[in-house]
């Protein structure tokens, strides 16, 4: 039995679009424990490691609770009230001198996002307001025309075939039990998996189709044509075009064709395709021909809510802020709840981060951006957010503010500053699906040339159920450090031999003069020219060649060079 | 009352998400207890079997390890000197070699939860349903269409996975 002193909170996890309900229990002076209440999507009450790790954010000793201002090397601590005064002074000055940009994290609650917009409106539209979502979330939602597909375990149980595009079990582990129950409930229920590398999901596939990065469209085009035709077999031309033998291609197509109701799940990893919008669009057509549904799986818990708000209120994206800043620098750049400097290389962010006269950061923890900011203001952690989020299935979920007395959220802060009170009609901004969205044109992004003449290895940054280092939500007691203390590069044993390293040895990945040290991990399932690194590793994310083309941020899988790293004294 | 159930691992359901590690870590004062081992291309959690005749207990020179009335092999925090003798003594490699806070972490089958008739934390947190808390014989398993592949590892197939 729980003792009387045990504190309990019920909230929702916002580390992916499934938004699992979470129950957090904590005894005074002891570590907390998070689990999912019985029932819900998973049925058993299980949570993935990310959800369990939410307890790291309770009473975190390193949380920034006040604020500080910086001038050169000197740093002055500020109380909440002083931080607010300083914020008002800096933003007023910035607006007198020119224009101000605000980027708010899409994982804030819907109320927070709308409140920041209200503050911007009170400044006579002199503020460029943007919402930050991972580019893949924007792509999936654009491709899905900004709507959602209600999802429940009952919907899934009526499917007899599942197509998973991407490594679904790594990005959204909580879906695994429902999907595996379906698979093992009847031998006719089959899994088809399409991905650019043989991840954990592929090991459960009845048929696995490995496509090259950016090769999804070609394969899905072929499958769509076959589904639409009366032809019951795969041609050699199609098999050749997707780079697999005809027997494998036949098997993959048969799994899809045999199903009376096909459930399609799609999860996007940035380097695996530069145009996820057209992949979603094609997958959706295949699902509807096969009498099923498509469920896009998003990175951010409130991705759909933030997307609806951004479309309904005509807000900008990071890409558009970067383009505006490139033409005319902002006099101040404010980030609320996000720090883009941990996700993208400096050269890409220079127009916003280096050219803006003032930098203001609302953040929970010391992050990379704090060292460059003129004003840092303490902000709630995700377990302290309050308000509504819209999960990937379009359902409203309520976040509970834990330890509310500590810090006001963005809603309280910005409504207080502009002297407004909450209006219930503002809920329409996230309840209404945005109108006027059309199926996107297929993009054609030119292939990238790498400067490394000897580069023969293609690097893919992939999702992992284990987040690690301080790029994630936990900055002190990092359980994941025990799993992967140092960034790893997974490669085939043959490639490791070629690079002169063995399992556990250090090597350096080189791209356009940039180097990143990683530890070799061999995996015999990978192709010889393929290397995988975790997308959650800050160094890897900043190493990737992100580009801004046609108003979109994208990153194709780069060709890199590998070098063995020997320390002094090594033979 | 002796606890007869043990943690079994269904190879056909493990998605290598490491949730069991996280749940165990936060439930046991942030100690890394769950181990992992790669068998071919499959990485599975290695969890203490709470042996009937535990070799780790035999190996402990300080009598810090003992099997209690519930049948759980436990470690006395007061007696453990962190000598690490139990680490190589375990034939299944379930005791991590990492010396942590001067004492070797040891699975206690989440006795606090099990006595409340809840499954251990690793089992209740498993998203794929791979970890199960069962009292079952090999014959009963075969009737369910499953096999004990080795020790407490289940599979629907004898020679292949999934």
XYZ file of C-alpha atoms in Angstrom:
733
model
C 0.000 0.000 0.000
C 1.157 3.536 -0.677
C 1.816 5.503 2.464
C -0.313 8.577 3.210
C 2.597 10.871 2.380
C 3.029 9.575 -1.174
C 2.227 12.313 -3.688
C 0.513 11.316 -6.918
C -0.022 13.273 -10.118
C -1.769 12.295 -13.316
C -0.613 13.958 -16.491
C 0.367 13.051 -20.060
C 3.723 12.343 -21.603
C 4.593 14.766 -24.407
C 7.656 13.013 -25.795
C 5.746 11.593 -28.777
C 2.349 12.000 -30.372
C 0.848 8.999 -28.548
C 0.685 11.236 -25.420
C 0.417 8.295 -23.004
C -1.333 9.005 -19.719
C 1.258 9.040 -16.939
C 0.878 8.567 -13.231
C 3.794 9.915 -11.219
C 4.229 8.890 -7.588
C 6.776 10.345 -5.261
C 7.503 9.945 -1.599
C 9.099 12.947 0.105
C 12.852 12.767 -0.178
C 12.753 9.799 -2.545
C 13.006 9.419 -6.287
C 9.686 9.437 -8.109
C 8.322 6.696 -10.301
C 6.272 7.111 -13.472
C 3.978 4.513 -15.012
C 0.971 4.451 -17.268
C -2.337 3.773 -15.522
C -3.878 0.457 -16.646
C -5.998 0.628 -19.767
C -5.209 3.162 -22.455
C -3.528 2.422 -25.715
C -1.033 -0.064 -24.452
C -3.565 -1.969 -22.392
C -1.021 -3.113 -19.860
C 0.026 0.213 -18.428
C 3.553 0.152 -19.821
C 5.568 3.242 -20.634
C 8.692 3.624 -22.713
C 11.990 4.766 -21.195
C 11.343 8.373 -22.191
C 8.045 8.448 -20.290
C 9.577 6.717 -17.286
C 12.366 9.318 -17.366
C 9.828 12.114 -16.788
C 10.504 11.720 -13.067
C 13.973 13.169 -13.666
C 12.246 16.495 -14.121
C 10.626 16.559 -10.684
C 12.379 19.030 -8.381
C 15.436 18.962 -10.588
C 18.410 20.524 -8.770
C 19.747 22.120 -11.949
C 16.506 23.763 -13.035
C 16.797 27.502 -13.671
C 14.150 29.067 -11.464
C 14.977 32.782 -11.641
C 17.005 34.128 -14.480
C 20.226 35.897 -15.344
C 21.479 38.558 -17.689
C 24.870 38.404 -19.370
C 27.244 40.986 -20.743
C 30.414 39.486 -22.103
C 31.835 37.263 -19.384
C 29.849 38.798 -16.517
C 26.592 37.247 -15.426
C 24.031 38.851 -13.091
C 21.422 36.741 -11.311
C 17.878 38.035 -11.484
C 14.729 37.330 -9.513
C 11.554 36.480 -11.418
C 10.259 40.039 -11.090
C 13.572 41.524 -12.237
C 13.743 39.077 -15.131
C 10.290 40.181 -16.213
C 11.280 43.858 -16.059
C 14.425 43.150 -18.028
C 12.402 41.243 -20.630
C 10.006 44.190 -21.041
C 12.886 46.643 -21.326
C 14.794 44.589 -23.892
C 11.788 43.810 -26.079
C 10.602 47.456 -25.997
C 14.061 48.643 -27.032
C 14.218 46.028 -29.753
C 10.839 47.063 -31.136
C 11.877 50.731 -31.186
C 15.039 49.864 -33.101
C 13.550 47.379 -35.536
C 11.721 44.098 -35.500
C 11.555 41.249 -32.991
C 11.324 37.502 -33.662
C 9.911 34.908 -31.275
C 10.225 31.172 -31.751
C 8.041 29.101 -29.442
C 8.409 25.378 -28.962
C 5.568 23.361 -30.490
C 5.520 21.145 -27.419
C 4.222 23.921 -25.200
C 0.544 23.536 -24.389
C -2.000 25.025 -26.787
C -2.911 27.702 -24.218
C 0.751 28.729 -23.915
C 1.107 29.056 -27.686
C -2.051 31.166 -28.027
C -1.072 33.377 -25.060
C 2.287 34.201 -26.677
C 0.405 35.079 -29.861
C -1.853 37.428 -27.869
C 1.185 39.240 -26.468
C 2.564 39.615 -30.012
C -0.786 41.032 -31.184
C -0.621 43.634 -28.441
C 2.605 44.869 -30.052
C 0.736 45.953 -33.201
C 1.967 43.034 -35.307
C 5.585 44.240 -35.098
C 6.690 40.781 -33.934
C 7.485 37.841 -36.239
C 6.120 34.845 -34.357
C 7.186 31.318 -35.267
C 6.426 27.814 -34.011
C 9.181 25.238 -33.795
C 8.360 21.662 -34.710
C 10.877 19.109 -35.966
C 10.878 19.454 -39.779
C 9.671 15.854 -40.122
C 6.544 16.626 -38.047
C 5.699 19.553 -40.298
C 6.280 17.331 -43.344
C 4.075 14.490 -42.091
C 1.268 16.882 -41.183
C 1.553 18.805 -44.470
C 1.383 15.509 -46.357
C -1.603 14.455 -44.300
C -3.293 17.792 -45.115
C -3.049 18.908 -41.506
C -5.739 16.623 -40.254
C -5.686 13.626 -37.967
C -6.997 10.104 -38.019
C -8.617 8.951 -34.789
C -6.773 5.889 -33.611
C -7.787 3.267 -31.114
C -6.878 -0.323 -30.331
C -10.333 -1.307 -31.677
C -9.563 0.302 -35.057
C -6.370 -1.640 -35.207
C -7.921 -4.963 -34.278
C -10.034 -4.840 -37.451
C -6.851 -4.685 -39.583
C -5.373 -7.909 -40.898
C -2.274 -6.378 -42.436
C 0.116 -3.737 -41.169
C 2.540 -1.690 -43.217
C 5.104 0.148 -41.130
C 7.207 2.786 -42.864
C 10.187 3.549 -40.650
C 11.371 2.088 -37.381
C 8.037 2.333 -35.539
C 9.055 0.244 -32.506
C 12.062 2.494 -31.880
C 10.269 5.812 -32.253
C 6.952 4.822 -30.603
C 7.674 1.725 -28.460
C 4.361 1.890 -26.617
C 2.547 0.774 -29.782
C 4.443 -2.522 -29.756
C 2.140 -4.580 -27.542
C -1.017 -3.705 -29.487
C 0.680 -4.432 -32.796
C 2.309 -7.665 -31.616
C -0.970 -8.860 -30.064
C -2.533 -8.336 -33.476
C 0.263 -10.174 -35.249
C 0.231 -13.219 -32.985
C -3.579 -13.407 -32.700
C -3.941 -14.962 -36.173
C -1.408 -16.366 -38.636
C -3.098 -14.369 -41.413
C -2.200 -11.066 -39.757
C 1.038 -10.057 -41.429
C 3.556 -7.252 -41.015
C 5.306 -5.508 -43.892
C 8.076 -3.068 -43.005
C 9.701 -0.542 -45.318
C 12.789 1.251 -44.075
C 16.214 2.433 -45.132
C 18.008 0.240 -42.589
C 17.204 -3.012 -40.782
C 16.032 -1.607 -37.452
C 14.306 -3.472 -34.638
C 10.897 -3.202 -36.335
C 12.180 -5.037 -39.398
C 13.024 -8.084 -37.275
C 9.293 -8.578 -36.675
C 8.381 -8.232 -40.344
C 6.932 -11.043 -42.422
C 8.382 -9.091 -45.296
C 10.990 -6.326 -45.090
C 11.667 -3.983 -47.970
C 14.919 -2.082 -47.557
C 14.939 1.038 -49.681
C 17.753 3.507 -50.130
C 17.490 6.925 -48.439
C 14.996 8.973 -50.491
C 13.874 5.745 -52.175
C 10.463 5.472 -50.480
C 8.631 7.324 -53.239
C 9.861 4.997 -55.975
C 8.847 1.900 -54.037
C 5.469 3.315 -52.995
C 4.772 4.524 -56.550
C 5.336 0.965 -57.757
C 3.185 -0.544 -55.016
C 0.414 1.977 -55.647
C 0.422 1.143 -59.363
C 0.211 -2.571 -58.540
C -2.617 -2.031 -56.042
C -4.557 -0.047 -58.633
C -4.050 -2.557 -61.441
C -5.603 -5.978 -61.804
C -2.128 -7.401 -62.248
C -1.427 -9.776 -59.415
C 2.296 -10.086 -59.732
C 5.331 -7.872 -59.451
C 7.314 -7.144 -62.581
C 11.068 -7.434 -62.696
C 11.256 -3.748 -63.571
C 9.656 -2.815 -60.264
C 11.853 -5.212 -58.305
C 14.935 -3.759 -59.993
C 13.822 -0.203 -59.331
C 13.605 -0.750 -55.582
C 16.794 -2.777 -55.547
C 15.452 -6.109 -54.344
C 15.032 -9.464 -55.946
C 11.700 -10.346 -57.457
C 10.870 -13.027 -54.879
C 11.271 -10.552 -52.025
C 9.276 -7.907 -53.883
C 6.499 -10.448 -54.605
C 6.347 -11.381 -50.947
C 6.191 -7.760 -49.821
C 3.441 -6.925 -52.271
C 1.486 -10.094 -51.377
C 1.404 -9.056 -47.698
C -0.155 -5.733 -48.667
C -2.486 -7.114 -51.322
C -3.793 -10.002 -49.210
C -4.965 -7.753 -46.412
C -8.632 -6.855 -46.440
C -7.932 -3.892 -44.212
C -4.449 -2.456 -44.150
C -3.243 -0.308 -41.259
C -0.336 1.927 -42.255
C 1.968 3.541 -39.694
C 4.544 6.056 -40.765
C 7.342 7.509 -38.697
C 9.865 9.890 -40.195
C 13.582 10.214 -39.595
C 15.069 13.308 -41.192
C 17.999 11.789 -43.064
C 16.008 8.904 -44.516
C 13.975 11.040 -46.885
C 14.067 14.718 -47.748
C 10.406 14.793 -48.799
C 8.264 12.979 -46.233
C 5.227 14.902 -47.452
C 5.008 12.947 -50.665
C 5.745 9.676 -48.827
C 2.738 10.279 -46.548
C 0.582 11.221 -49.460
C 1.432 8.001 -51.359
C 1.055 5.822 -48.249
C -2.347 7.343 -47.582
C -3.527 6.413 -51.081
C -2.303 2.830 -50.654
C -4.074 2.569 -47.289
C -7.348 3.796 -48.739
C -7.184 1.396 -51.722
C -6.641 -1.461 -49.257
C -9.619 -0.342 -47.153
C -7.541 0.871 -44.251
C -6.120 3.965 -42.628
C -2.838 5.771 -42.277
C -1.629 6.878 -38.858
C 1.314 9.312 -38.903
C 3.481 9.040 -35.803
C 4.947 12.379 -34.775
C 7.907 13.376 -32.626
C 6.248 16.089 -30.526
C 3.325 15.307 -28.227
C 1.523 18.499 -29.184
C 2.627 18.513 -32.829
C -0.930 18.458 -34.128
C -2.106 21.188 -31.729
C 0.861 23.404 -32.602
C 0.350 22.714 -36.302
C -3.323 23.690 -36.169
C -2.530 26.863 -34.230
C 0.263 27.793 -36.616
C -1.988 27.339 -39.668
C -5.059 28.993 -38.179
C -3.099 31.992 -36.902
C -0.752 32.151 -39.928
C 2.369 31.809 -37.815
C 5.839 31.313 -39.227
C 8.237 28.370 -39.029
C 11.926 28.374 -38.137
C 12.738 28.254 -41.851
C 10.798 31.439 -42.540
C 12.373 33.233 -39.588
C 15.804 32.229 -40.909
C 14.953 33.569 -44.359
C 13.614 36.849 -42.930
C 16.686 37.231 -40.723
C 18.910 36.581 -43.752
C 17.331 39.559 -45.534
C 17.159 41.911 -42.545
C 18.482 40.941 -39.102
C 16.114 41.085 -36.140
C 16.906 43.397 -33.260
C 16.000 40.641 -30.805
C 15.432 36.894 -31.035
C 13.411 35.218 -28.269
C 13.136 31.451 -27.843
C 10.433 30.135 -25.554
C 10.929 26.544 -24.383
C 13.283 25.582 -27.203
C 16.942 26.018 -28.028
C 17.622 25.488 -31.702
C 21.381 25.709 -31.178
C 21.361 22.125 -29.852
C 19.706 20.820 -32.998
C 21.321 22.558 -35.941
C 24.818 23.634 -36.984
C 25.928 27.186 -36.195
C 26.399 28.171 -39.845
C 22.726 27.457 -40.565
C 21.498 29.475 -37.574
C 23.894 32.407 -37.996
C 21.238 34.867 -39.340
C 19.150 34.368 -36.204
C 21.685 33.699 -33.496
C 24.686 35.812 -34.475
C 23.058 38.652 -36.400
C 20.248 39.447 -33.934
C 21.283 42.221 -31.552
C 19.651 40.675 -28.475
C 19.049 37.081 -27.525
C 16.497 36.038 -24.939
C 16.009 32.430 -23.918
C 13.225 30.930 -21.807
C 14.655 27.594 -20.713
C 14.423 25.032 -17.907
C 18.078 24.000 -17.894
C 21.501 25.294 -18.855
C 21.719 24.460 -22.513
C 24.103 25.383 -25.274
C 22.169 28.541 -26.125
C 22.508 29.945 -22.588
C 26.140 30.900 -23.132
C 25.191 33.155 -26.058
C 21.989 34.662 -24.602
C 21.810 38.199 -23.181
C 18.904 37.247 -20.953
C 18.003 33.769 -19.699
C 14.664 33.287 -17.947
C 13.774 30.170 -15.930
C 10.976 28.132 -17.441
C 8.885 25.126 -16.313
C 10.020 21.638 -17.282
C 7.629 19.498 -19.340
C 6.157 17.927 -16.177
C 5.333 21.446 -14.977
C 3.539 22.486 -18.167
C -0.191 22.968 -17.763
C -2.892 23.060 -20.399
C -4.118 21.163 -23.408
C -2.280 19.151 -25.995
C -3.674 17.453 -29.076
C -2.281 13.978 -29.578
C -1.571 12.444 -32.983
C -5.123 11.081 -33.152
C -6.670 14.519 -32.650
C -7.820 13.920 -29.064
C -7.425 16.622 -26.417
C -5.260 15.661 -23.444
C -4.747 17.700 -20.329
C -1.316 18.329 -18.851
C -1.176 18.688 -15.092
C 1.079 21.332 -13.633
C 3.245 19.616 -11.054
C 4.762 21.857 -8.379
C 2.879 24.813 -9.855
C 4.095 27.273 -7.259
C 7.616 27.149 -8.601
C 7.283 28.880 -11.947
C 4.528 30.459 -14.020
C 4.154 28.974 -17.488
C 4.198 30.888 -20.762
C 0.437 31.463 -20.566
C 0.603 33.272 -17.216
C 3.787 35.170 -18.117
C 2.661 36.544 -21.494
C -1.007 37.223 -20.616
C 0.179 39.097 -17.542
C 2.554 41.185 -19.667
C -0.129 42.206 -22.146
C -2.830 42.613 -19.502
C -5.301 40.205 -21.117
C -7.398 37.466 -19.551
C -8.030 34.066 -21.083
C -10.891 33.956 -23.601
C -12.575 30.573 -24.197
C -13.062 31.372 -27.908
C -9.281 31.020 -28.370
C -9.769 27.253 -28.081
C -11.024 27.329 -31.689
C -7.437 27.886 -32.819
C -6.517 24.287 -31.935
C -9.903 22.595 -32.161
C -10.502 23.538 -35.805
C -8.583 21.768 -38.524
C -6.962 24.351 -40.787
C -8.799 24.902 -44.059
C -7.386 25.327 -47.514
C -4.640 22.721 -47.401
C -3.957 20.897 -50.626
C -1.952 17.815 -51.441
C 1.670 18.957 -51.655
C 3.663 18.977 -54.845
C 6.454 16.446 -54.919
C 9.721 18.196 -54.199
C 12.822 17.856 -56.199
C 15.846 18.633 -54.104
C 19.175 18.377 -55.891
C 21.574 15.722 -54.663
C 24.204 17.087 -52.341
C 27.856 16.910 -53.224
C 30.154 16.142 -50.390
C 33.590 17.691 -50.132
C 35.120 14.430 -48.931
C 36.660 12.840 -52.004
C 37.100 9.454 -50.322
C 33.661 9.401 -48.716
C 32.003 6.087 -49.432
C 29.866 5.618 -46.346
C 26.344 6.964 -46.087
C 25.447 8.217 -42.614
C 21.854 7.983 -41.406
C 20.770 9.588 -38.147
C 18.184 7.295 -36.647
C 15.774 7.396 -33.736
C 16.395 5.345 -30.655
C 14.056 4.597 -27.753
C 16.980 5.572 -25.530
C 17.614 9.309 -25.393
C 20.950 10.169 -23.935
C 23.309 12.917 -22.912
C 21.969 16.355 -22.153
C 20.256 16.915 -25.471
C 17.097 15.504 -24.024
C 15.003 16.154 -20.996
C 17.327 15.014 -18.283
C 20.534 16.791 -17.393
C 21.732 15.219 -14.172
C 20.728 11.664 -13.280
C 21.010 10.311 -16.770
C 20.007 6.655 -16.793
C 20.726 6.566 -20.470
C 24.392 7.294 -19.893
C 24.634 3.743 -18.583
C 23.245 2.570 -21.910
C 25.251 4.738 -24.257
C 27.634 7.044 -22.478
C 29.408 8.012 -25.652
C 27.903 8.467 -29.096
C 27.992 5.308 -31.164
C 28.328 4.664 -34.867
C 26.773 1.386 -35.952
C 28.344 -0.205 -38.992
C 28.758 -3.583 -40.603
C 31.705 -5.734 -39.478
C 33.181 -5.506 -42.982
C 33.078 -1.715 -42.927
C 34.554 -1.665 -39.425
C 37.440 -3.824 -40.651
C 37.908 -1.515 -43.608
C 38.020 1.492 -41.257
C 40.529 -0.341 -39.049
C 38.365 -0.508 -35.930
C 36.635 -3.178 -33.891
C 33.583 -3.210 -31.666
C 34.005 -0.616 -28.901
C 36.958 1.194 -30.460
C 36.916 4.895 -31.274
C 36.706 6.293 -34.749
C 36.138 9.687 -36.315
C 33.478 10.542 -38.886
C 34.511 13.314 -41.271
C 32.195 15.488 -43.343
C 33.097 18.743 -45.091
C 36.012 19.349 -42.738
C 33.928 18.689 -39.621
C 34.910 15.768 -37.424
C 32.975 13.889 -34.793
C 34.402 11.171 -32.510
C 32.186 8.112 -32.075
C 32.489 4.563 -30.794
C 32.227 1.683 -33.254
C 29.370 -0.771 -32.788
C 29.179 -3.625 -35.256
C 25.895 -4.897 -36.630
C 26.007 -7.647 -39.241
C 22.576 -6.700 -40.589
C 23.798 -3.418 -42.088
C 24.982 -2.964 -45.643
C 28.668 -2.309 -46.250
C 28.301 1.360 -47.146
C 25.855 2.180 -44.385
C 26.485 3.750 -40.959
C 23.932 4.688 -38.313
C 24.206 7.211 -35.482
C 21.621 8.344 -32.990
C 19.578 11.410 -33.890
C 19.309 12.245 -30.195
C 23.013 12.904 -29.891
C 23.558 16.683 -30.030
C 26.943 16.317 -31.675
C 25.472 14.112 -34.412
C 22.566 16.477 -35.055
C 24.904 19.446 -35.374
C 27.255 17.427 -37.573
C 24.541 16.720 -40.138
C 24.430 18.866 -43.290
C 21.113 20.648 -42.707
C 20.124 22.891 -45.599
C 17.489 25.524 -46.174
C 16.093 25.156 -49.691
C 12.797 26.510 -50.980
C 11.654 27.529 -47.493
C 12.211 24.050 -46.067
C 14.816 22.665 -43.720
C 15.981 19.289 -44.839
C 18.887 16.963 -44.431
C 19.801 14.183 -46.796
C 21.915 11.255 -45.612
C 25.480 12.538 -46.163
C 28.427 10.592 -47.509
C 31.139 10.594 -44.869
C 34.655 9.352 -44.416
C 35.752 7.206 -41.470
C 39.108 7.296 -39.695
C 40.284 5.086 -36.871
C 41.175 7.086 -33.775
C 44.184 5.878 -31.855
C 45.177 7.398 -28.579
C 48.810 7.962 -27.632
C 50.329 4.686 -26.559
C 48.016 2.594 -28.725
C 49.705 0.168 -31.029
C 4.850 -16.994 1.830
C 7.231 -18.001 -0.917
C 6.969 -16.184 -4.239
C 6.981 -18.833 -6.950
C 6.612 -16.619 -10.008
C 9.701 -15.628 -11.934
C 10.474 -13.142 -14.726
C 10.345 -14.815 -18.160
C 11.391 -13.144 -21.409
C 9.414 -13.727 -24.593
C 11.955 -13.416 -27.399
C 9.183 -12.879 -29.922
C 8.126 -9.675 -28.212
C 11.274 -7.895 -27.040
C 11.739 -4.648 -28.987
C 15.019 -3.733 -27.253
C 13.550 -0.470 -25.957
C 15.350 -0.644 -22.572
C 12.214 0.425 -20.686
C 12.924 -2.392 -18.209
C 16.265 -0.781 -17.435
C 14.675 2.637 -16.922
C 11.887 1.310 -14.698
C 14.352 -0.671 -12.595
C 16.765 2.270 -12.407
C 14.193 4.705 -11.031
C 12.618 2.097 -8.786
C 15.913 1.165 -7.159
C 17.468 4.480 -6.159
C 19.006 5.056 -9.572
C 21.131 1.914 -9.607
C 21.769 0.210 -12.949
C 20.687 -3.373 -12.272
C 19.326 -4.872 -15.494
C 22.014 -6.293 -17.771
C 21.799 -6.944 -21.495
C 23.344 -9.629 -23.648
C 23.464 -10.019 -27.397
C 22.564 -13.440 -28.738
C 23.306 -13.258 -32.446
C 21.565 -10.129 -33.660
C 19.146 -10.110 -30.718
C 19.784 -8.107 -27.546
C 17.821 -9.305 -24.542
C 17.621 -8.168 -20.930
C 19.303 -10.497 -18.462
C 17.375 -10.514 -15.206
C 18.179 -12.394 -12.004
C 16.518 -15.837 -11.912
C 16.362 -15.978 -8.118
C 17.936 -19.465 -8.224
C 16.902 -22.155 -5.748
C 20.592 -22.788 -5.013
C 22.203 -19.422 -5.771
C 25.932 -19.515 -6.461
C 26.238 -15.797 -5.726
C 25.202 -16.504 -2.120
C 27.854 -19.230 -1.888
C 30.497 -16.907 -3.285
C 29.883 -13.942 -0.977
C 32.652 -13.886 1.708
C 30.703 -11.432 3.898
C 27.360 -13.270 3.899
C 25.808 -10.151 2.453
C 23.778 -12.190 -0.036
C 21.055 -14.484 1.259
C 17.835 -16.127 0.140
C 14.931 -14.857 2.223
C 11.667 -16.553 3.234
C 9.977 -15.291 0.063
C 12.582 -17.117 -2.044
C 14.216 -13.872 -3.174
C 17.984 -13.618 -3.249
C 18.720 -10.330 -1.543
C 21.719 -8.275 -0.628
C 22.258 -6.750 2.774
C 23.335 -3.133 2.349
C 25.020 -3.227 5.746
C 27.138 -6.289 5.078
C 28.111 -5.792 1.429
C 31.696 -4.542 1.050
C 31.505 -4.255 -2.722
C 34.187 -6.930 -3.237
C 32.482 -8.072 -6.438
C 32.850 -11.837 -5.725
C 29.222 -12.392 -6.701
C 29.729 -10.921 -10.181
C 31.671 -13.829 -11.737
C 29.849 -16.340 -9.519
C 26.531 -15.800 -11.298
C 26.481 -18.256 -14.226
C 23.919 -16.150 -16.071
C 25.762 -12.815 -15.812
C 22.874 -11.083 -14.114
C 24.929 -9.093 -11.604
C 26.454 -6.038 -13.282
C 30.196 -5.736 -12.994
C 29.919 -1.982 -12.559
C 30.680 -1.104 -8.966
C 28.138 1.486 -8.015
C 28.126 3.375 -4.740
C 30.571 0.769 -3.388
C 27.961 -1.979 -3.556
C 27.011 -4.310 -6.337
C 23.418 -3.722 -7.396
C 21.274 -6.821 -7.143
C 17.765 -7.543 -8.425
C 15.350 -8.056 -5.519
C 12.417 -8.979 -7.782
C 10.787 -5.710 -6.650
C 9.730 -7.430 -3.456
C 7.881 -4.290 -2.332
C 5.612 -4.475 -5.394
C 5.330 -8.269 -5.584
C 4.111 -8.494 -1.986
C 1.322 -6.097 -3.027
C 0.505 -8.580 -5.830
C 1.898 -6.258 -8.505
C 4.411 -7.566 -11.056
C 8.008 -6.287 -10.766
C 8.680 -2.859 -12.263
C 10.529 -4.215 -15.296
C 7.549 -6.433 -16.172
C 4.902 -3.764 -15.683
C 6.859 -1.259 -17.783
C 7.522 -3.559 -20.745
C 5.809 -1.959 -23.799
C 6.019 -5.074 -25.969
C 4.786 -7.480 -23.295
C 8.058 -9.398 -23.578
C 8.671 -9.618 -19.840
C 6.156 -11.761 -18.012
C 5.857 -12.711 -14.364
C 4.849 -16.360 -14.376
C 4.857 -19.567 -12.448
C 4.837 -22.035 -15.291
C 6.375 -25.365 -16.238
C 7.875 -26.306 -19.580
C 4.930 -28.640 -20.259
C 2.452 -25.850 -19.668
C 4.455 -23.639 -21.994
C 4.337 -26.205 -24.777
C 0.586 -26.427 -24.394
C 0.502 -22.681 -25.096
C 2.563 -23.192 -28.253
C 5.731 -21.781 -26.746
C 9.105 -23.214 -25.834
C 11.605 -22.456 -23.135
C 14.555 -21.729 -25.400
C 17.098 -21.490 -22.642
C 16.376 -21.000 -19.003
C 13.619 -18.459 -18.704
C 13.516 -17.316 -22.298
C 10.383 -18.078 -24.295
C 9.863 -18.357 -28.006
C 7.217 -19.576 -30.391
C 9.940 -21.174 -32.484
C 12.753 -23.435 -31.425
C 15.340 -22.412 -33.966
C 14.389 -19.028 -35.296
C 13.166 -15.805 -33.856
C 9.733 -14.357 -34.657
